[in-house]
Tab-separated table of C-alpha atoms in Angstrom:
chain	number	residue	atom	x	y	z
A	1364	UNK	CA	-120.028	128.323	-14.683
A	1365	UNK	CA	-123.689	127.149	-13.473
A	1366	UNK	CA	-126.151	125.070	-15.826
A	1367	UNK	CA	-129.648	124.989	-15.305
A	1368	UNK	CA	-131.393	122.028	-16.684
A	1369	UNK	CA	-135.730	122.271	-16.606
A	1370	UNK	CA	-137.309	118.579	-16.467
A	1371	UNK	CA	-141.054	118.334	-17.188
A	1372	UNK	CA	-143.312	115.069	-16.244
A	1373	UNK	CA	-145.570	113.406	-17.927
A	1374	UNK	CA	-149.008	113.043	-16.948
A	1375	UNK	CA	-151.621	113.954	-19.681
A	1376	UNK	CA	-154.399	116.809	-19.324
A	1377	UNK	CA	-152.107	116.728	-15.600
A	1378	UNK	CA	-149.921	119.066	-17.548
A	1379	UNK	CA	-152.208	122.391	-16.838
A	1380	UNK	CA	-150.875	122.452	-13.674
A	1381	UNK	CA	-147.073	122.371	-15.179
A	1382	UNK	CA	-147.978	125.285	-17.505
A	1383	UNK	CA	-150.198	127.340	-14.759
A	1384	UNK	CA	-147.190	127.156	-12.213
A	1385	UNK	CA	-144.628	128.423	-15.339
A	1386	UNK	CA	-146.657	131.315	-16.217
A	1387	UNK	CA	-146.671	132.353	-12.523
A	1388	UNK	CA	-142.397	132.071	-12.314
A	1389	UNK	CA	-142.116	133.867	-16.205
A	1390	UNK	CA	-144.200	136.604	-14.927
A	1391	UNK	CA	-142.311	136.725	-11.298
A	1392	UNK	CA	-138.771	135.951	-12.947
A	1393	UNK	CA	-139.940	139.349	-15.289
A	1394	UNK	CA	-140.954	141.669	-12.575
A	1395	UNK	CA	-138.302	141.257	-10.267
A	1396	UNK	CA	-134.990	139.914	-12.917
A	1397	UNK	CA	-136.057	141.661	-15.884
A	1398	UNK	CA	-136.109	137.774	-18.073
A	1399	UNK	CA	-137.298	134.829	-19.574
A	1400	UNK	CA	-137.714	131.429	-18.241
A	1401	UNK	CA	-136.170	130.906	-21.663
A	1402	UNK	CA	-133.346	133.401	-20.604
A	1403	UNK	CA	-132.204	130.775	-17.779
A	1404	UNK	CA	-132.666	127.681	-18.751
A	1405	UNK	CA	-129.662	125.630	-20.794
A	1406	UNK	CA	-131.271	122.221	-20.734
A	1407	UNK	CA	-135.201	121.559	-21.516
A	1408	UNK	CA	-136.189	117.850	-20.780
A	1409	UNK	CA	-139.804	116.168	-21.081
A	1410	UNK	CA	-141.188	113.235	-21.230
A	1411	UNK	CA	-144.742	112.927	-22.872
A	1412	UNK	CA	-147.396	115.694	-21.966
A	1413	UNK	CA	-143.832	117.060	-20.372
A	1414	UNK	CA	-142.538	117.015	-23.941
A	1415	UNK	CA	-145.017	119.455	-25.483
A	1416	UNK	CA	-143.905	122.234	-22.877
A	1417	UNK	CA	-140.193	121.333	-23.365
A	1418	UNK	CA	-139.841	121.082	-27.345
A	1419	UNK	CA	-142.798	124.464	-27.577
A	1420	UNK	CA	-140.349	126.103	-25.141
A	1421	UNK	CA	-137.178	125.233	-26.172
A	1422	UNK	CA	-137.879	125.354	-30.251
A	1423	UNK	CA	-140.553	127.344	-30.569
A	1424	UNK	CA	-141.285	131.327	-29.948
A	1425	UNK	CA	-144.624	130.220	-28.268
A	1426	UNK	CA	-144.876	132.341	-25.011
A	1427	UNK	CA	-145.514	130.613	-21.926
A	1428	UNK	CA	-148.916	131.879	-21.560
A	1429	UNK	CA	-149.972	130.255	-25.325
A	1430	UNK	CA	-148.356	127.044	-24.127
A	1431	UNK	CA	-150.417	127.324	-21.187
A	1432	UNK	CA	-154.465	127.499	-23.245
A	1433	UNK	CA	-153.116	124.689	-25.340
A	1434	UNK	CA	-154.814	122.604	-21.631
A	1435	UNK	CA	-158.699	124.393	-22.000
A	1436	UNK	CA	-161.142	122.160	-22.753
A	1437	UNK	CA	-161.533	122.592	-26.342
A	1438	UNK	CA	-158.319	121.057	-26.978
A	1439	UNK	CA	-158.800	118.764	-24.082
A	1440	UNK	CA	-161.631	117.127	-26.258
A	1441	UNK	CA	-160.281	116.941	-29.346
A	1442	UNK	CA	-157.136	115.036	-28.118
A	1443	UNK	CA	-159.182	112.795	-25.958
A	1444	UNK	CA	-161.637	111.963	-28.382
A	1445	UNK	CA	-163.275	108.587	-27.583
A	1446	UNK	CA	-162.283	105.665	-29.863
A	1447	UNK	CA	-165.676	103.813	-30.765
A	1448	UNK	CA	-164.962	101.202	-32.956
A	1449	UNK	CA	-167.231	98.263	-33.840
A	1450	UNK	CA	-167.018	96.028	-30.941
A	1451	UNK	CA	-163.950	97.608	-29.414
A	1452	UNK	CA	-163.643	97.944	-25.843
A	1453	UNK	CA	-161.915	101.279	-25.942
A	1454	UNK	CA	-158.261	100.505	-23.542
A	1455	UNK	CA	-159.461	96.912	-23.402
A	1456	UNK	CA	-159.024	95.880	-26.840
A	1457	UNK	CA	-157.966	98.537	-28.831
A	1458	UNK	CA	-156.680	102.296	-27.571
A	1459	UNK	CA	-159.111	104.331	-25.292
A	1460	UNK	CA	-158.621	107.271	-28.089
A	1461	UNK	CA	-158.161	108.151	-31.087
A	1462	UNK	CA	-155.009	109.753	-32.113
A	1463	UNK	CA	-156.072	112.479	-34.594
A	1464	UNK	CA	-157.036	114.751	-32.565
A	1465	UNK	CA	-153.648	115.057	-30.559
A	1466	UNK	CA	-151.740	114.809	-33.556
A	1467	UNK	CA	-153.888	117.946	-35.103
A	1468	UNK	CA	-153.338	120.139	-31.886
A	1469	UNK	CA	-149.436	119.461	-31.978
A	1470	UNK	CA	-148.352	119.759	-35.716
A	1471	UNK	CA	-150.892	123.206	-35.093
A	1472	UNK	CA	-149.086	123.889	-32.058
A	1473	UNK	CA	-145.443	123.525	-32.828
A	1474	UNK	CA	-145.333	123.833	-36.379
A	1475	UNK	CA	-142.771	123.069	-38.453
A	1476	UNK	CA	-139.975	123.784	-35.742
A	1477	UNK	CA	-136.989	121.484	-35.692
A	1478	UNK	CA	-135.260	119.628	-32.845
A	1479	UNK	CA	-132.349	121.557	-34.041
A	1480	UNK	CA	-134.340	124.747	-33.906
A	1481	UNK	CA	-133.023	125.086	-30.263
A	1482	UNK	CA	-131.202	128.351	-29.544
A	1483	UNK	CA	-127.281	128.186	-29.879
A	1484	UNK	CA	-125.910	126.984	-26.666
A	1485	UNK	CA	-129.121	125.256	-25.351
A	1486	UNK	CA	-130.776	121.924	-26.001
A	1487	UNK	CA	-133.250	119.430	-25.522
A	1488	UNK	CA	-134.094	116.044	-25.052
A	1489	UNK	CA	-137.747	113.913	-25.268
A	1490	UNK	CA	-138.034	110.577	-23.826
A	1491	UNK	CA	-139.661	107.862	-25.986
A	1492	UNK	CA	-139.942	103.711	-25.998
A	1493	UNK	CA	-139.541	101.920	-29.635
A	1494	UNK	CA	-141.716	98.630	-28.784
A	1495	UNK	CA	-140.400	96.445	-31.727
A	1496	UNK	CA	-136.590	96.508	-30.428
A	1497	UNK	CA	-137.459	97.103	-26.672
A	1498	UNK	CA	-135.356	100.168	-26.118
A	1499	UNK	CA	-136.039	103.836	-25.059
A	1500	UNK	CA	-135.472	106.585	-27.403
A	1501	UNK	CA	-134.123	109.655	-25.857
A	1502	UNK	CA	-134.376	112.282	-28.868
A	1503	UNK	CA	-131.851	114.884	-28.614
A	1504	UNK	CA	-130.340	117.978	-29.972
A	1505	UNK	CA	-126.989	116.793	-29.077
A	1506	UNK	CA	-127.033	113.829	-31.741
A	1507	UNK	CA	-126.588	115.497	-35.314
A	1508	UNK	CA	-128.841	112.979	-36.425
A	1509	UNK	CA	-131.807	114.506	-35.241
A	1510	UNK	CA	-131.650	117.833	-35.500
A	1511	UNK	CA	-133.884	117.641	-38.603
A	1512	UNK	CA	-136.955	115.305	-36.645
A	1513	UNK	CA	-140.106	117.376	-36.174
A	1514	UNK	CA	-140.987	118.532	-32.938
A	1515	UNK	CA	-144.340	117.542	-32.721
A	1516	UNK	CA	-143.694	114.147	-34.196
A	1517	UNK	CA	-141.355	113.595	-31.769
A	1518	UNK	CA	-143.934	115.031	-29.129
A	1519	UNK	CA	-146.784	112.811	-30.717
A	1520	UNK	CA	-144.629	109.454	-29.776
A	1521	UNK	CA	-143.669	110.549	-26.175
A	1522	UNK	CA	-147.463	110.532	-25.600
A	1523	UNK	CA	-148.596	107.926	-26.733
A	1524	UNK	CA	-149.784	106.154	-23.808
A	1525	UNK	CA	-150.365	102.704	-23.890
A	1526	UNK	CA	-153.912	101.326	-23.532
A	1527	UNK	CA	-154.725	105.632	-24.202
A	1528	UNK	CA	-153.256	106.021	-27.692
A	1529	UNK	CA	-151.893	104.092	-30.530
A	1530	UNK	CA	-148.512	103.569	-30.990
A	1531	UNK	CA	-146.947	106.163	-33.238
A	1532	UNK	CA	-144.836	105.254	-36.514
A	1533	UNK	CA	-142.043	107.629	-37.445
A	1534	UNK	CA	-138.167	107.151	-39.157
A	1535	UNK	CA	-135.489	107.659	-37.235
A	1536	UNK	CA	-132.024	107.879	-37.976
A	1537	UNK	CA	-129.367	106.845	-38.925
A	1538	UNK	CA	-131.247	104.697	-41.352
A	1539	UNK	CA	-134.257	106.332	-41.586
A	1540	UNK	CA	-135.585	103.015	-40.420
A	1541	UNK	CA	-139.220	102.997	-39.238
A	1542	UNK	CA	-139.329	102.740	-35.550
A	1543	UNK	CA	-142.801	102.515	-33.740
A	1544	UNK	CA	-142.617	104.310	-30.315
A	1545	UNK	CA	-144.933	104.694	-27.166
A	1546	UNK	CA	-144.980	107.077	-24.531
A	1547	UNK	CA	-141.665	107.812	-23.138
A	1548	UNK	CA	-143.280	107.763	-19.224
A	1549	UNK	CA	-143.079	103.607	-19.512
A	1550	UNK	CA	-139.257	104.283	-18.948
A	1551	UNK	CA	-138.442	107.740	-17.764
A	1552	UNK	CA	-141.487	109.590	-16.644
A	1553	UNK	CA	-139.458	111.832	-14.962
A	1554	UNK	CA	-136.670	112.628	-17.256
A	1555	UNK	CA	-134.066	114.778	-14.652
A	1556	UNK	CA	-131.796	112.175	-14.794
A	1557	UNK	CA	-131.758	111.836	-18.765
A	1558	UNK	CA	-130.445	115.554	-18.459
A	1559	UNK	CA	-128.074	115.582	-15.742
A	1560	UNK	CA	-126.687	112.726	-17.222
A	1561	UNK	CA	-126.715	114.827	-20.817
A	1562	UNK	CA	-125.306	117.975	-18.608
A	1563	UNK	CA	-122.407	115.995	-17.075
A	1564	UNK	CA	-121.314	114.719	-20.464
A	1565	UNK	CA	-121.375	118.471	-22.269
A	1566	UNK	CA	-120.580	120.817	-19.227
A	1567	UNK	CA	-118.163	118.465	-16.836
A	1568	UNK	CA	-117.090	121.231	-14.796
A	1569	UNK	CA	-120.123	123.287	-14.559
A	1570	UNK	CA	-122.214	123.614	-11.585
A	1571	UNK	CA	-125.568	122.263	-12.040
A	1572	UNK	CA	-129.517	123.607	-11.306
A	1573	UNK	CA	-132.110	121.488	-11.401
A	1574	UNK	CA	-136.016	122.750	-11.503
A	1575	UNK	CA	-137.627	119.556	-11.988
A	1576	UNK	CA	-141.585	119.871	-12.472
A	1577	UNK	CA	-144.173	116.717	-11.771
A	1578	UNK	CA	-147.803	116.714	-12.448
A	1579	UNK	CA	-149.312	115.748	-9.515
A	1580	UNK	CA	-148.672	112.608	-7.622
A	1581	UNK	CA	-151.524	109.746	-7.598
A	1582	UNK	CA	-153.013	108.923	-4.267
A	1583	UNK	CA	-156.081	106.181	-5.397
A	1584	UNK	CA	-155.691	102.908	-3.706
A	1585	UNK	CA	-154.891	99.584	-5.252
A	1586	UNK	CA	-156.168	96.853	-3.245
A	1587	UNK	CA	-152.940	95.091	-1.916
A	1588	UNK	CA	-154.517	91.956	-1.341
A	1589	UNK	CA	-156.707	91.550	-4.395
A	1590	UNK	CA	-153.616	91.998	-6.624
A	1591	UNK	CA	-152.397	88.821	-5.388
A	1592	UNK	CA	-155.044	87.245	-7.994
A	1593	UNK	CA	-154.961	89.740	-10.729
A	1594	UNK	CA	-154.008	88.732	-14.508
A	1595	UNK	CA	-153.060	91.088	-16.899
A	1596	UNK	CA	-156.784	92.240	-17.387
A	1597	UNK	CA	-157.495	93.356	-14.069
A	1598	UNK	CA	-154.057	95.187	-13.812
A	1599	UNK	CA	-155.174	97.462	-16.274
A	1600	UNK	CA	-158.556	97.555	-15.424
A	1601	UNK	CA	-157.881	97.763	-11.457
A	1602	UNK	CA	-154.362	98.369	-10.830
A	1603	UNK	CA	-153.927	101.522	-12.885
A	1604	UNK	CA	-150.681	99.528	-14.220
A	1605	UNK	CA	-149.310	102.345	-16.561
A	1606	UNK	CA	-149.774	104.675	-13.643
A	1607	UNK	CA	-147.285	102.247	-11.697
A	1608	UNK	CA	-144.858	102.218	-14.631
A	1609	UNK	CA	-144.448	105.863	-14.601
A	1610	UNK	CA	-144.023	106.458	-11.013
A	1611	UNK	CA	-141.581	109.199	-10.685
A	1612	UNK	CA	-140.290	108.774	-6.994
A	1613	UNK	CA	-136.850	106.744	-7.868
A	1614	UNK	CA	-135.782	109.392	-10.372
A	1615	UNK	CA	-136.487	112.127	-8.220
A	1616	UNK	CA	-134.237	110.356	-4.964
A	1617	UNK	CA	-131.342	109.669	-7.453
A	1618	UNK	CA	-131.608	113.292	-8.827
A	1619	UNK	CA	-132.046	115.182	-5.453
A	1620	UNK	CA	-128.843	113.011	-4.345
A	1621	UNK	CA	-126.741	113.434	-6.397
A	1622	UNK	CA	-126.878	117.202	-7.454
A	1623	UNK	CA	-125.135	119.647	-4.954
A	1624	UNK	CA	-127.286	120.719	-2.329
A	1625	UNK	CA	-129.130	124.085	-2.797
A	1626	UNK	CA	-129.071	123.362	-6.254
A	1627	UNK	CA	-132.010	121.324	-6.538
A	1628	UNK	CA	-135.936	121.884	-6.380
A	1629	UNK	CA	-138.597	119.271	-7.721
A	1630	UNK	CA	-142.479	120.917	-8.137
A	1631	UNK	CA	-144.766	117.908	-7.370
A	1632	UNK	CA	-147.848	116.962	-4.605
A	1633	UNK	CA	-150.375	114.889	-4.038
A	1634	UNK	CA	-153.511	115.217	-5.872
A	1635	UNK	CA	-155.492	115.229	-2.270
A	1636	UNK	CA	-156.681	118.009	0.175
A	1637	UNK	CA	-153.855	119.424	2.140
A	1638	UNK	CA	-153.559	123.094	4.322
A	1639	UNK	CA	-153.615	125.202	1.629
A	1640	UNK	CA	-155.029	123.204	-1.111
A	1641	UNK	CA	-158.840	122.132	-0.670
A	1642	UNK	CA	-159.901	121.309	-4.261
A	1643	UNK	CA	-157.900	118.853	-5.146
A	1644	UNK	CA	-158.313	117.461	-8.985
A	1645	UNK	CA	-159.166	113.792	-10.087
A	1646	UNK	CA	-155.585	112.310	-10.525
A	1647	UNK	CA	-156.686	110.800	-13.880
A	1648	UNK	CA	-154.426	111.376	-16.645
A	1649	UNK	CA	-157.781	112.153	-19.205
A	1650	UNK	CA	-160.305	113.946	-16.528
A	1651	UNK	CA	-160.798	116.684	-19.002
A	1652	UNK	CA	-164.068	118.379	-17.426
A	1653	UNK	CA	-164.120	122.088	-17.224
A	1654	UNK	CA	-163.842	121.668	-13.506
A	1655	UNK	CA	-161.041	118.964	-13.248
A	1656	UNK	CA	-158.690	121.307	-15.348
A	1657	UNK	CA	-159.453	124.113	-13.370
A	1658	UNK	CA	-158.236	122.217	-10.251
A	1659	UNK	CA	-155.264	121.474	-11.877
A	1660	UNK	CA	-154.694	124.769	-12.705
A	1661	UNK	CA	-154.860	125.543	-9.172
A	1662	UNK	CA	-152.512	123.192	-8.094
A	1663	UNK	CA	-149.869	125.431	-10.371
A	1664	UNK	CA	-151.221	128.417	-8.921
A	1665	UNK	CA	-151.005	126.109	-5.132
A	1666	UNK	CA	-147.050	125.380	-6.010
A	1667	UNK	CA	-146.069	129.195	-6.857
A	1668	UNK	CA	-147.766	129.711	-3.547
A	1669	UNK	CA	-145.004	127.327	-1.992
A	1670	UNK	CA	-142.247	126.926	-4.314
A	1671	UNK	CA	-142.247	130.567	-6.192
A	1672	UNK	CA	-140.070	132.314	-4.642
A	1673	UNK	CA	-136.998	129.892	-4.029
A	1674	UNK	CA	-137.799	128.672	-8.015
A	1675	UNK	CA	-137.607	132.374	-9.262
A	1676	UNK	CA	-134.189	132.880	-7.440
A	1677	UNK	CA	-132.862	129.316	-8.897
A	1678	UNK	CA	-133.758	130.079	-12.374
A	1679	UNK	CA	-131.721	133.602	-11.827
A	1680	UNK	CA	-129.005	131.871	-10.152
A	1681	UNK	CA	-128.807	133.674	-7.073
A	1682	UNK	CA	-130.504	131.035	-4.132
A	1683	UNK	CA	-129.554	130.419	-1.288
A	1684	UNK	CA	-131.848	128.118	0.487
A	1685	UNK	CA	-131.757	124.133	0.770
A	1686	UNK	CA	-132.846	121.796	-1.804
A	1687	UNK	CA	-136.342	121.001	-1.600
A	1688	UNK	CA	-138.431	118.015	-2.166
A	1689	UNK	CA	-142.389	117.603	-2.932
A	1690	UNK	CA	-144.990	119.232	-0.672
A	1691	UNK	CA	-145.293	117.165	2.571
A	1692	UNK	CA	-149.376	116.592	2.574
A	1693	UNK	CA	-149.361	116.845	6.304
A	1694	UNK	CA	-148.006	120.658	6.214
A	1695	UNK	CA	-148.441	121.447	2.783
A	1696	UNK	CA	-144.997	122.595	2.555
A	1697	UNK	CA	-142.260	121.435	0.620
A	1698	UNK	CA	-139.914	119.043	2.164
A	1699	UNK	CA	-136.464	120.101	2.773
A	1700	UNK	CA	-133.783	117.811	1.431
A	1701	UNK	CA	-130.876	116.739	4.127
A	1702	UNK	CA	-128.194	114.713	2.836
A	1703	UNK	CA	-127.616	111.848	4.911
């Protein structure tokens, strides 16, 4: 018996190129398998902007094309609308944006549909952080307890970026107790090994597949010895410090490692010119201009260029090549994972 568990990033508007690259593998997975990227997956995992494709894939019947105009501009705008406060300095002293606007786009988006709206057999997790008791939240259809929490809700307080959004309120059981919860990437920005760990408790003695999906990895420079000096001002201001919080690269060694070889394939590059990829998009998790999300589109269409094929035949269960890594910038290949 083989599991295949699907991990999604977070990373904002970042996400077009998550949803541009899935649309390429439903459409390849179709013509040449005859199914569904909803046909192969068991286990859906996202964190934040990764949580919106995860919980409109896994309990919704939103198509993966849908999923993928939800990142145009229109919506990009009226997520990311400015907050302009009287004498707030929007991220400074009170959240860059307002939270309306994202709110509006996800209850439209995903409806009423239920955690435990997951088809029989499959579920899904969504990483978020509860400030007041300092302790993540991963939201799961494996605890009874929340089958019943809304999906956007539940997508609304994985993103809520600090220093971006405000901090969502929402009851969570046992007690119904209100919790108030931040965007899961401050702990688990890439959630893989939230799932495996969920697929090795449910599925012991199953084989498992991992298509884990970033958004783009940041390559702006934080001057090393300026930092020395900085307070907490300048590390949000300078040092991109919730862009440090959510790297991704420790989850992604521990997850390559420990899954069986061949049976592992994480979608991620730099956001930089490499052969193959000339127009590369601002890494910013809120560029929204017409032109950055088109870049980021073409970074999905970039990573079906590279990793298509080999994800196609994972999904269906039938690879046979190496695990692979993120795109090497030099060759602007993926890297091939060799166990020590």
């Amino acid at each position: 018996m083989s599991k295949l568990i699907l991990s999604l990033d977070g990373g904002g508007i970042r996400g077009a190129a998550t949803t541009q690259f899935l649309t390429h593998v439903e459409k390849s997975l179709q013509q040449k398998h005859k199914k569904s990227l909803r046909d192969c997956v068991d286990f859906y995992a996202g964190t934040s902007t990764g949580s919106l494709i995860a919980l409109a894939l896994a309990t919704t019947d939103m198509d993966i094309q849908d999923i993928n105009k939800l990142y145009s501009v229109t919506n990009a705008k009226k997520i990311f609308a400015e907050n302009r406060g009287f004498l707030e300095l929007d991220g400074v002293n009170a959240p860059k944006y307002k939270a309306d606007g994202k709110t509006e786009i996800l209850k439209k988006s995903l409806g009423q549909a239920k955690i435990k709206d997951v088809p029989e057999g499959k579920h899904i997790l969504a990483v978020t952080y509860g400030v007041e008791k300092h302790r993540p939240y991963v939201i799961k259809s494996t605890r009874s307890e929340f089958q019943n929490l809304l999906s956007y809700q539940v997508a609304d307080a994985s993103s809520a970026a600090p220093t971006y959004f405000p901090t969502r309120d929402m009851a969570l059981p046992p007690d119904n107790e209100q919790a108030w919860l931040i965007d899961g990437g401050v702990v688990a920005n890439n959630p893989a090994m939230c799932a495996i760990a969920e697929a090795c408790r449910l599925w012991p003695d199953a084989v498992r597949r991992v298509l884990s999906i970033g958004t783009g990895t940041q390559t702006r420079k934080i001057n090393g010895p300026d930092s020395r000096h900085w307070g907490a001002l300048q590390w949000m201001l300078k040092g991109c410090i919730i862009d440090v919080l959510s790297d991704e690269k420790v989850v992604g060694y521990q997850a390559i490692t420990i899954t069986p070889p061949g049976h592992y394939i994480r979608v991620n590059a730099e956001m930089r010119e490499q052969p193959g990829f000339e127009k590369a998009p601002d890494d910013a998790m809120d560029d929204i201009s017409q032109t950055n999300i088109k870049r980021l589109k073409g970074m999905g269409d970039f990573w079906f260029s590279q990793y298509g094929e080999a994800v196609v035949e994972l999904l269906n269960n039938s690879y046979e090549g190496p695990s692979l890594d993120r795109i090497d910038p030099t060759s602007g290949k993926p890297i091939v994972y060799k166990p020590d």
